[in-house]
Amino acid sequence: MNIRVEKGRPEKYSCEVLLLFSFESPDSMEGPLQVVDLEWKGFLSTLMKQGDFKGELFETRLFHTQGALPAQRVVLTGLGKKAEFDLEKWRGAASKAGQFIRNGGFKQFAFPIEKVVGHAEAELVESFVTGLLLGIYQFNEFKTLDRDKIKEIRELVLLVDKDKDVPRIADALKVAQIISESVYLARDLVNGPANQVTPTVLAEKAGQVANDQAMEIKVLEVEQAEAMGMGAFVAVAKGSQEPGKFIVLEYNRGKGLDTIALVGKGITFDSGGISIKPSENMDRMKDDMSGAAAVLATMKAASKLQLPLHLVGIMPATENLPSGKAYKPGDILKTLSGQTVEVISTDAEGRLILSDALTYSLQYHPKAIIDLATLTGACVVALGDYTVGLFGNDETLLKRVEEASLKTGEKVWRLPLWDEYFEYIKSDVADFKNVGTRAAGAIIGGIFLSKFIEKIPWVHLDIAGPASIEKERPYIPRGGTGVGVRLLLQLLRDWKN
Ligand code: BES
Ligand code: ZN
Ligand code: ZN
């Protein structure tokens, strides 16, 4: 969709659809609603007075203007109670309106920028565009039938009062577009099936991003990883015919900036390996590379936003399959850190590839390490699919993540990493086991990762629940969500060197 900013008045602007919003039972009309109502001889105020449109959250209706306005139609969407308004509801309302306009088959609409007391204009515009774009996302790449029935909006015009407002609003628009496009990239990769999104394809996509953004990229083959001593990554990769790839992207905006390492689990399909999973819902395991997808998407957007940082994105990518060459329960692996791991379950493969990736990240001496992984079913049991499990060793970094979470609506919740939990992964024959008990499974996954961090501030995000969802949310359709991208970008945008 093409989006542009133009000076124009809603009551004078000619378009297919004019989009307006209203709070629930407002005492009086304000802003665009008021000027359109005046021009329309009180049509909207009568409607609301008579209770035909209440303004309840996400309530949406279409009206023909029948020549009363230059706009052919008005779509009116409710924002709920004014006292309860926040950016999360605003993103949802933008999405609901956009879906309504798209599903109605309309190609073009205009939206007069709203002002809401207590919110900066830029954040309102950014949230509106982000909510809208994320809400109308569709994954149709593999549908060949009835392609003509796929509906898409072609154009949105953001109307502003004065010429001098245009550049400011255009800047906020640009930011929202960059962020939304990168969430689209992550969602496409997660929704893409495992026969399409292989480790090789992930490496190619990372190569494209590196190329477009003039970033450094290094892709280690399994043989190279083996020669370097990444025994854990190699063990997981060797069961598959698809070659594993250890992908490292580097973005640097200048000298002396803080280095932040982003590490994403890139299991393009997790069958469980020799400890094979039940076949029911195994198809979902194509999303086991959601962490890597989020890292790649974040790197892309960070570069487009020209964030003043030095970022290293590390994406160990491989399938986890059973075969005659696969690693086995009981195997002992030597990780890049030198520490040894006894494999109890080949299905706890995420922490293995991440252990080598975390160790690898240490060579950059980062100020912070953040990993994202669809790590444990236990985290889904604990928090469901709304919430990311948050773990870490540094209060300041944890707080920064929580602040970014509040701003973006990507919910996180803390779980502990107390030393006592280490008991569960003590091994008789190696330094640790890769599995503890079923109880506290998400925490044990975090404890395992913590053994590869040394003293650097670190956060682990277990995104197993929210990586893909069955039931749509106001601005997140079913399927891959791209969770983590907006959260990371907010954290990085707010980062103080
Ligand atoms: N990729 C899975 C975790 C997962 C499960 C993600 C369900 C999304 C939905 C991970 O590799 C895994 O299989 N973990 C095991 C760990 C166990 C063997 C300690 C799990 O959660 O069962
Ligand atoms: Zn697994
Ligand atoms: Zn997995």
mmCIF file with all atom_site columns, C-alpha atoms in Angstrom, residues 164-329:
data_model
loop_
_atom_site.group_PDB
_atom_site.id
_atom_site.type_symbol
_atom_site.label_atom_id
_atom_site.label_alt_id
_atom_site.label_comp_id
_atom_site.label_asym_id
_atom_site.label_entity_id
_atom_site.label_seq_id
_atom_site.pdbx_PDB_ins_code
_atom_site.Cartn_x
_atom_site.Cartn_y
_atom_site.Cartn_z
_atom_site.occupancy
_atom_site.B_iso_or_equiv
_atom_site.pdbx_formal_charge
_atom_site.auth_seq_id
_atom_site.auth_comp_id
_atom_site.auth_asym_id
_atom_site.auth_atom_id
_atom_site.pdbx_PDB_model_num
ATOM 1   C CA . LYS A 1 164 ? 4.315  22.869  7.587  1.00 0.00 ? 164 LYS A CA 1
ATOM 2   C CA . ASP A 1 165 ? 2.965  19.698  9.309  1.00 0.00 ? 165 ASP A CA 1
ATOM 3   C CA . VAL A 1 166 ? 3.761  17.518  6.300  1.00 0.00 ? 166 VAL A CA 1
ATOM 4   C CA . PRO A 1 167 ? 7.477  16.752  6.922  1.00 0.00 ? 167 PRO A CA 1
ATOM 5   C CA . ARG A 1 168 ? 6.916  15.978  10.608 1.00 0.00 ? 168 ARG A CA 1
ATOM 6   C CA . ILE A 1 169 ? 4.097  13.553  9.900  1.00 0.00 ? 169 ILE A CA 1
ATOM 7   C CA . ALA A 1 170 ? 5.992  12.063  6.961  1.00 0.00 ? 170 ALA A CA 1
ATOM 8   C CA . ASP A 1 171 ? 8.883  11.255  9.306  1.00 0.00 ? 171 ASP A CA 1
ATOM 9   C CA . ALA A 1 172 ? 6.632  9.399   11.729 1.00 0.00 ? 172 ALA A CA 1
ATOM 10  C CA . LEU A 1 173 ? 5.055  7.598   8.783  1.00 0.00 ? 173 LEU A CA 1
ATOM 11  C CA . LYS A 1 174 ? 8.465  6.501   7.519  1.00 0.00 ? 174 LYS A CA 1
ATOM 12  C CA . VAL A 1 175 ? 9.422  5.044   10.898 1.00 0.00 ? 175 VAL A CA 1
ATOM 13  C CA . ALA A 1 176 ? 6.157  3.104   11.074 1.00 0.00 ? 176 ALA A CA 1
ATOM 14  C CA . GLN A 1 177 ? 6.646  1.768   7.555  1.00 0.00 ? 177 GLN A CA 1
ATOM 15  C CA . ILE A 1 178 ? 10.172 0.573   8.294  1.00 0.00 ? 178 ILE A CA 1
ATOM 16  C CA . ILE A 1 179 ? 9.053  -1.172  11.468 1.00 0.00 ? 179 ILE A CA 1
ATOM 17  C CA . SER A 1 180 ? 5.978  -2.752  9.870  1.00 0.00 ? 180 SER A CA 1
ATOM 18  C CA . GLU A 1 181 ? 7.895  -3.945  6.819  1.00 0.00 ? 181 GLU A CA 1
ATOM 19  C CA . SER A 1 182 ? 10.423 -5.646  9.033  1.00 0.00 ? 182 SER A CA 1
ATOM 20  C CA . VAL A 1 183 ? 7.637  -7.341  11.028 1.00 0.00 ? 183 VAL A CA 1
ATOM 21  C CA . TYR A 1 184 ? 6.264  -8.485  7.647  1.00 0.00 ? 184 TYR A CA 1
ATOM 22  C CA . LEU A 1 185 ? 9.667  -9.979  6.824  1.00 0.00 ? 185 LEU A CA 1
ATOM 23  C CA . ALA A 1 186 ? 9.698  -11.908 10.108 1.00 0.00 ? 186 ALA A CA 1
ATOM 24  C CA . ARG A 1 187 ? 6.092  -13.091 9.625  1.00 0.00 ? 187 ARG A CA 1
ATOM 25  C CA . ASP A 1 188 ? 6.775  -14.217 6.042  1.00 0.00 ? 188 ASP A CA 1
ATOM 26  C CA . LEU A 1 189 ? 9.751  -16.257 7.203  1.00 0.00 ? 189 LEU A CA 1
ATOM 27  C CA . VAL A 1 190 ? 7.786  -17.840 10.052 1.00 0.00 ? 190 VAL A CA 1
ATOM 28  C CA . ASN A 1 191 ? 4.751  -18.581 7.874  1.00 0.00 ? 191 ASN A CA 1
ATOM 29  C CA . GLY A 1 192 ? 6.944  -19.952 5.107  1.00 0.00 ? 192 GLY A CA 1
ATOM 30  C CA . PRO A 1 193 ? 7.015  -23.750 5.331  1.00 0.00 ? 193 PRO A CA 1
ATOM 31  C CA . ALA A 1 194 ? 10.160 -25.654 6.271  1.00 0.00 ? 194 ALA A CA 1
ATOM 32  C CA . ASN A 1 195 ? 10.628 -26.969 2.733  1.00 0.00 ? 195 ASN A CA 1
ATOM 33  C CA . GLN A 1 196 ? 10.908 -23.368 1.540  1.00 0.00 ? 196 GLN A CA 1
ATOM 34  C CA . VAL A 1 197 ? 12.549 -21.630 4.469  1.00 0.00 ? 197 VAL A CA 1
ATOM 35  C CA . THR A 1 198 ? 15.625 -23.833 4.886  1.00 0.00 ? 198 THR A CA 1
ATOM 36  C CA . PRO A 1 199 ? 18.827 -22.738 6.628  1.00 0.00 ? 199 PRO A CA 1
ATOM 37  C CA . THR A 1 200 ? 20.229 -21.994 3.164  1.00 0.00 ? 200 THR A CA 1
ATOM 38  C CA . VAL A 1 201 ? 17.277 -19.735 2.364  1.00 0.00 ? 201 VAL A CA 1
ATOM 39  C CA . LEU A 1 202 ? 17.611 -17.968 5.721  1.00 0.00 ? 202 LEU A CA 1
ATOM 40  C CA . ALA A 1 203 ? 21.259 -17.333 4.898  1.00 0.00 ? 203 ALA A CA 1
ATOM 41  C CA . GLU A 1 204 ? 20.267 -16.001 1.459  1.00 0.00 ? 204 GLU A CA 1
ATOM 42  C CA . LYS A 1 205 ? 17.674 -13.679 3.000  1.00 0.00 ? 205 LYS A CA 1
ATOM 43  C CA . ALA A 1 206 ? 20.275 -12.450 5.451  1.00 0.00 ? 206 ALA A CA 1
ATOM 44  C CA . GLY A 1 207 ? 22.597 -11.949 2.479  1.00 0.00 ? 207 GLY A CA 1
ATOM 45  C CA . GLN A 1 208 ? 19.988 -9.772  0.756  1.00 0.00 ? 208 GLN A CA 1
ATOM 46  C CA . VAL A 1 209 ? 19.529 -7.671  3.871  1.00 0.00 ? 209 VAL A CA 1
ATOM 47  C CA . ALA A 1 210 ? 23.306 -7.324  4.195  1.00 0.00 ? 210 ALA A CA 1
ATOM 48  C CA . ASN A 1 211 ? 23.543 -6.294  0.569  1.00 0.00 ? 211 ASN A CA 1
ATOM 49  C CA . ASP A 1 212 ? 20.716 -3.758  0.655  1.00 0.00 ? 212 ASP A CA 1
ATOM 50  C CA . GLN A 1 213 ? 21.892 -2.225  3.899  1.00 0.00 ? 213 GLN A CA 1
ATOM 51  C CA . ALA A 1 214 ? 25.651 -2.431  3.331  1.00 0.00 ? 214 ALA A CA 1
ATOM 52  C CA . MET A 1 215 ? 26.116 -4.631  6.383  1.00 0.00 ? 215 MET A CA 1
ATOM 53  C CA . GLU A 1 216 ? 28.801 -7.222  6.986  1.00 0.00 ? 216 GLU A CA 1
ATOM 54  C CA . ILE A 1 217 ? 27.715 -10.835 6.730  1.00 0.00 ? 217 ILE A CA 1
ATOM 55  C CA . LYS A 1 218 ? 29.476 -14.074 7.528  1.00 0.00 ? 218 LYS A CA 1
ATOM 56  C CA . VAL A 1 219 ? 27.901 -17.470 6.932  1.00 0.00 ? 219 VAL A CA 1
ATOM 57  C CA . LEU A 1 220 ? 29.775 -20.357 8.517  1.00 0.00 ? 220 LEU A CA 1
ATOM 58  C CA . GLU A 1 221 ? 29.261 -23.794 6.990  1.00 0.00 ? 221 GLU A CA 1
ATOM 59  C CA . VAL A 1 222 ? 28.927 -26.785 9.312  1.00 0.00 ? 222 VAL A CA 1
ATOM 60  C CA . GLU A 1 223 ? 32.505 -27.874 8.534  1.00 0.00 ? 223 GLU A CA 1
ATOM 61  C CA . GLN A 1 224 ? 33.819 -24.449 9.534  1.00 0.00 ? 224 GLN A CA 1
ATOM 62  C CA . ALA A 1 225 ? 31.712 -24.473 12.687 1.00 0.00 ? 225 ALA A CA 1
ATOM 63  C CA . GLU A 1 226 ? 33.151 -27.900 13.467 1.00 0.00 ? 226 GLU A CA 1
ATOM 64  C CA . ALA A 1 227 ? 36.704 -26.702 12.960 1.00 0.00 ? 227 ALA A CA 1
ATOM 65  C CA . MET A 1 228 ? 36.010 -23.806 15.336 1.00 0.00 ? 228 MET A CA 1
ATOM 66  C CA . GLY A 1 229 ? 34.765 -26.164 18.003 1.00 0.00 ? 229 GLY A CA 1
ATOM 67  C CA . MET A 1 230 ? 31.016 -25.594 17.885 1.00 0.00 ? 230 MET A CA 1
ATOM 68  C CA . GLY A 1 231 ? 30.259 -29.149 18.907 1.00 0.00 ? 231 GLY A CA 1
ATOM 69  C CA . ALA A 1 232 ? 26.698 -28.417 20.004 1.00 0.00 ? 232 ALA A CA 1
ATOM 70  C CA . PHE A 1 233 ? 25.567 -26.617 16.845 1.00 0.00 ? 233 PHE A CA 1
ATOM 71  C CA . VAL A 1 234 ? 27.239 -29.262 14.687 1.00 0.00 ? 234 VAL A CA 1
ATOM 72  C CA . ALA A 1 235 ? 25.619 -32.144 16.590 1.00 0.00 ? 235 ALA A CA 1
ATOM 73  C CA . VAL A 1 236 ? 22.131 -30.794 15.863 1.00 0.00 ? 236 VAL A CA 1
ATOM 74  C CA . ALA A 1 237 ? 22.935 -29.969 12.243 1.00 0.00 ? 237 ALA A CA 1
ATOM 75  C CA . LYS A 1 238 ? 24.432 -33.293 11.279 1.00 0.00 ? 238 LYS A CA 1
ATOM 76  C CA . GLY A 1 239 ? 21.173 -35.262 11.387 1.00 0.00 ? 239 GLY A CA 1
ATOM 77  C CA . SER A 1 240 ? 19.799 -33.395 8.374  1.00 0.00 ? 240 SER A CA 1
ATOM 78  C CA . GLN A 1 241 ? 20.549 -33.480 4.661  1.00 0.00 ? 241 GLN A CA 1
ATOM 79  C CA . GLU A 1 242 ? 19.876 -29.739 4.532  1.00 0.00 ? 242 GLU A CA 1
ATOM 80  C CA . PRO A 1 243 ? 23.163 -28.021 5.319  1.00 0.00 ? 243 PRO A CA 1
ATOM 81  C CA . GLY A 1 244 ? 23.114 -25.978 8.515  1.00 0.00 ? 244 GLY A CA 1
ATOM 82  C CA . LYS A 1 245 ? 24.279 -22.358 8.380  1.00 0.00 ? 245 LYS A CA 1
ATOM 83  C CA . PHE A 1 246 ? 25.694 -20.273 11.194 1.00 0.00 ? 246 PHE A CA 1
ATOM 84  C CA . ILE A 1 247 ? 24.753 -16.743 10.138 1.00 0.00 ? 247 ILE A CA 1
ATOM 85  C CA . VAL A 1 248 ? 26.375 -13.584 11.519 1.00 0.00 ? 248 VAL A CA 1
ATOM 86  C CA . LEU A 1 249 ? 25.227 -10.112 10.443 1.00 0.00 ? 249 LEU A CA 1
ATOM 87  C CA . GLU A 1 250 ? 26.967 -6.987  11.620 1.00 0.00 ? 250 GLU A CA 1
ATOM 88  C CA . TYR A 1 251 ? 25.715 -3.409  11.527 1.00 0.00 ? 251 TYR A CA 1
ATOM 89  C CA . ASN A 1 252 ? 27.864 -0.529  12.698 1.00 0.00 ? 252 ASN A CA 1
ATOM 90  C CA . ARG A 1 253 ? 26.775 3.080   12.539 1.00 0.00 ? 253 ARG A CA 1
ATOM 91  C CA . GLY A 1 254 ? 30.072 4.524   13.738 1.00 0.00 ? 254 GLY A CA 1
ATOM 92  C CA . LYS A 1 255 ? 33.086 4.252   16.014 1.00 0.00 ? 255 LYS A CA 1
ATOM 93  C CA . GLY A 1 256 ? 32.784 3.873   19.768 1.00 0.00 ? 256 GLY A CA 1
ATOM 94  C CA . LEU A 1 257 ? 29.069 3.012   19.835 1.00 0.00 ? 257 LEU A CA 1
ATOM 95  C CA . ASP A 1 258 ? 27.689 0.390   22.203 1.00 0.00 ? 258 ASP A CA 1
ATOM 96  C CA . THR A 1 259 ? 27.784 -3.158  20.871 1.00 0.00 ? 259 THR A CA 1
ATOM 97  C CA . ILE A 1 260 ? 24.645 -5.231  21.336 1.00 0.00 ? 260 ILE A CA 1
ATOM 98  C CA . ALA A 1 261 ? 24.451 -8.877  20.339 1.00 0.00 ? 261 ALA A CA 1
ATOM 99  C CA . LEU A 1 262 ? 21.115 -10.262 19.173 1.00 0.00 ? 262 LEU A CA 1
ATOM 100 C CA . VAL A 1 263 ? 20.955 -14.043 19.051 1.00 0.00 ? 263 VAL A CA 1
ATOM 101 C CA . GLY A 1 264 ? 18.026 -15.926 17.489 1.00 0.00 ? 264 GLY A CA 1
ATOM 102 C CA . LYS A 1 265 ? 17.197 -19.632 17.464 1.00 0.00 ? 265 LYS A CA 1
ATOM 103 C CA . GLY A 1 266 ? 16.970 -20.710 13.840 1.00 0.00 ? 266 GLY A CA 1
ATOM 104 C CA . ILE A 1 267 ? 15.641 -24.268 13.833 1.00 0.00 ? 267 ILE A CA 1
ATOM 105 C CA . THR A 1 268 ? 13.851 -24.264 10.477 1.00 0.00 ? 268 THR A CA 1
ATOM 106 C CA . PHE A 1 269 ? 12.070 -27.485 11.429 1.00 0.00 ? 269 PHE A CA 1
ATOM 107 C CA . ASP A 1 270 ? 12.053 -29.227 14.790 1.00 0.00 ? 270 ASP A CA 1
ATOM 108 C CA . SER A 1 271 ? 10.944 -32.853 14.556 1.00 0.00 ? 271 SER A CA 1
ATOM 109 C CA . GLY A 1 272 ? 12.568 -33.504 17.909 1.00 0.00 ? 272 GLY A CA 1
ATOM 110 C CA . GLY A 1 273 ? 15.283 -35.577 16.235 1.00 0.00 ? 273 GLY A CA 1
ATOM 111 C CA . ILE A 1 274 ? 15.797 -39.122 17.629 1.00 0.00 ? 274 ILE A CA 1
ATOM 112 C CA . SER A 1 275 ? 13.676 -38.034 20.633 1.00 0.00 ? 275 SER A CA 1
ATOM 113 C CA . ILE A 1 276 ? 10.965 -37.524 18.044 1.00 0.00 ? 276 ILE A CA 1
ATOM 114 C CA . LYS A 1 277 ? 7.886  -35.419 18.770 1.00 0.00 ? 277 LYS A CA 1
ATOM 115 C CA . PRO A 1 278 ? 4.320  -36.750 18.470 1.00 0.00 ? 278 PRO A CA 1
ATOM 116 C CA . SER A 1 279 ? 3.058  -36.093 14.944 1.00 0.00 ? 279 SER A CA 1
ATOM 117 C CA . GLU A 1 280 ? 0.032  -34.108 16.099 1.00 0.00 ? 280 GLU A CA 1
ATOM 118 C CA . ASN A 1 281 ? 0.760  -30.399 15.588 1.00 0.00 ? 281 ASN A CA 1
ATOM 119 C CA . MET A 1 282 ? 4.292  -31.160 14.444 1.00 0.00 ? 282 MET A CA 1
ATOM 120 C CA . ASP A 1 283 ? 3.610  -28.879 11.478 1.00 0.00 ? 283 ASP A CA 1
ATOM 121 C CA . ARG A 1 284 ? 3.795  -25.980 13.908 1.00 0.00 ? 284 ARG A CA 1
ATOM 122 C CA . MET A 1 285 ? 7.476  -26.666 14.317 1.00 0.00 ? 285 MET A CA 1
ATOM 123 C CA . LYS A 1 286 ? 8.194  -24.739 11.131 1.00 0.00 ? 286 LYS A CA 1
ATOM 124 C CA . ASP A 1 287 ? 8.004  -21.713 13.430 1.00 0.00 ? 287 ASP A CA 1
ATOM 125 C CA . ASP A 1 288 ? 11.026 -22.855 15.440 1.00 0.00 ? 288 ASP A CA 1
ATOM 126 C CA . MET A 1 289 ? 13.126 -20.264 13.610 1.00 0.00 ? 289 MET A CA 1
ATOM 127 C CA . SER A 1 290 ? 11.039 -17.339 14.863 1.00 0.00 ? 290 SER A CA 1
ATOM 128 C CA . GLY A 1 291 ? 13.919 -16.078 16.992 1.00 0.00 ? 291 GLY A CA 1
ATOM 129 C CA . ALA A 1 292 ? 16.253 -15.931 14.005 1.00 0.00 ? 292 ALA A CA 1
ATOM 130 C CA . ALA A 1 293 ? 13.529 -14.288 11.905 1.00 0.00 ? 293 ALA A CA 1
ATOM 131 C CA . ALA A 1 294 ? 13.065 -11.607 14.563 1.00 0.00 ? 294 ALA A CA 1
ATOM 132 C CA . VAL A 1 295 ? 16.804 -10.962 14.727 1.00 0.00 ? 295 VAL A CA 1
ATOM 133 C CA . LEU A 1 296 ? 17.111 -10.644 10.947 1.00 0.00 ? 296 LEU A CA 1
ATOM 134 C CA . ALA A 1 297 ? 14.084 -8.337  10.743 1.00 0.00 ? 297 ALA A CA 1
ATOM 135 C CA . THR A 1 298 ? 15.365 -6.199  13.607 1.00 0.00 ? 298 THR A CA 1
ATOM 136 C CA . MET A 1 299 ? 18.787 -5.844  12.006 1.00 0.00 ? 299 MET A CA 1
ATOM 137 C CA . LYS A 1 300 ? 17.179 -4.707  8.777  1.00 0.00 ? 300 LYS A CA 1
ATOM 138 C CA . ALA A 1 301 ? 14.994 -2.092  10.438 1.00 0.00 ? 301 ALA A CA 1
ATOM 139 C CA . ALA A 1 302 ? 17.758 -0.881  12.763 1.00 0.00 ? 302 ALA A CA 1
ATOM 140 C CA . SER A 1 303 ? 19.898 -0.163  9.748  1.00 0.00 ? 303 SER A CA 1
ATOM 141 C CA . LYS A 1 304 ? 17.089 1.588   7.859  1.00 0.00 ? 304 LYS A CA 1
ATOM 142 C CA . LEU A 1 305 ? 16.404 3.693   10.946 1.00 0.00 ? 305 LEU A CA 1
ATOM 143 C CA . GLN A 1 306 ? 20.131 4.433   11.150 1.00 0.00 ? 306 GLN A CA 1
ATOM 144 C CA . LEU A 1 307 ? 20.195 3.703   14.866 1.00 0.00 ? 307 LEU A CA 1
ATOM 145 C CA . PRO A 1 308 ? 23.450 4.872   16.475 1.00 0.00 ? 308 PRO A CA 1
ATOM 146 C CA . LEU A 1 309 ? 24.632 1.411   17.560 1.00 0.00 ? 309 LEU A CA 1
ATOM 147 C CA . HIS A 1 310 ? 26.904 -1.481  16.735 1.00 0.00 ? 310 HIS A CA 1
ATOM 148 C CA . LEU A 1 311 ? 24.712 -4.565  16.365 1.00 0.00 ? 311 LEU A CA 1
ATOM 149 C CA . VAL A 1 312 ? 25.722 -8.159  15.866 1.00 0.00 ? 312 VAL A CA 1
ATOM 150 C CA . GLY A 1 313 ? 22.930 -10.518 14.791 1.00 0.00 ? 313 GLY A CA 1
ATOM 151 C CA . ILE A 1 314 ? 23.735 -14.195 15.278 1.00 0.00 ? 314 ILE A CA 1
ATOM 152 C CA . MET A 1 315 ? 21.413 -16.791 13.779 1.00 0.00 ? 315 MET A CA 1
ATOM 153 C CA . PRO A 1 316 ? 22.413 -20.417 14.094 1.00 0.00 ? 316 PRO A CA 1
ATOM 154 C CA . ALA A 1 317 ? 20.195 -22.153 11.529 1.00 0.00 ? 317 ALA A CA 1
ATOM 155 C CA . THR A 1 318 ? 19.598 -25.866 11.065 1.00 0.00 ? 318 THR A CA 1
ATOM 156 C CA . GLU A 1 319 ? 16.905 -28.499 10.927 1.00 0.00 ? 319 GLU A CA 1
ATOM 157 C CA . ASN A 1 320 ? 16.515 -30.973 13.776 1.00 0.00 ? 320 ASN A CA 1
ATOM 158 C CA . LEU A 1 321 ? 15.825 -34.357 12.203 1.00 0.00 ? 321 LEU A CA 1
ATOM 159 C CA . PRO A 1 322 ? 16.373 -38.022 13.006 1.00 0.00 ? 322 PRO A CA 1
ATOM 160 C CA . SER A 1 323 ? 18.645 -40.007 10.664 1.00 0.00 ? 323 SER A CA 1
ATOM 161 C CA . GLY A 1 324 ? 21.547 -42.423 10.667 1.00 0.00 ? 324 GLY A CA 1
ATOM 162 C CA . LYS A 1 325 ? 23.819 -39.469 11.195 1.00 0.00 ? 325 LYS A CA 1
ATOM 163 C CA . ALA A 1 326 ? 21.751 -37.753 13.850 1.00 0.00 ? 326 ALA A CA 1
ATOM 164 C CA . TYR A 1 327 ? 23.016 -37.098 17.360 1.00 0.00 ? 327 TYR A CA 1
ATOM 165 C CA . LYS A 1 328 ? 21.556 -39.331 20.030 1.00 0.00 ? 328 LYS A CA 1
ATOM 166 C CA . PRO A 1 329 ? 20.414 -39.261 23.643 1.00 0.00 ? 329 PRO A CA 1
#
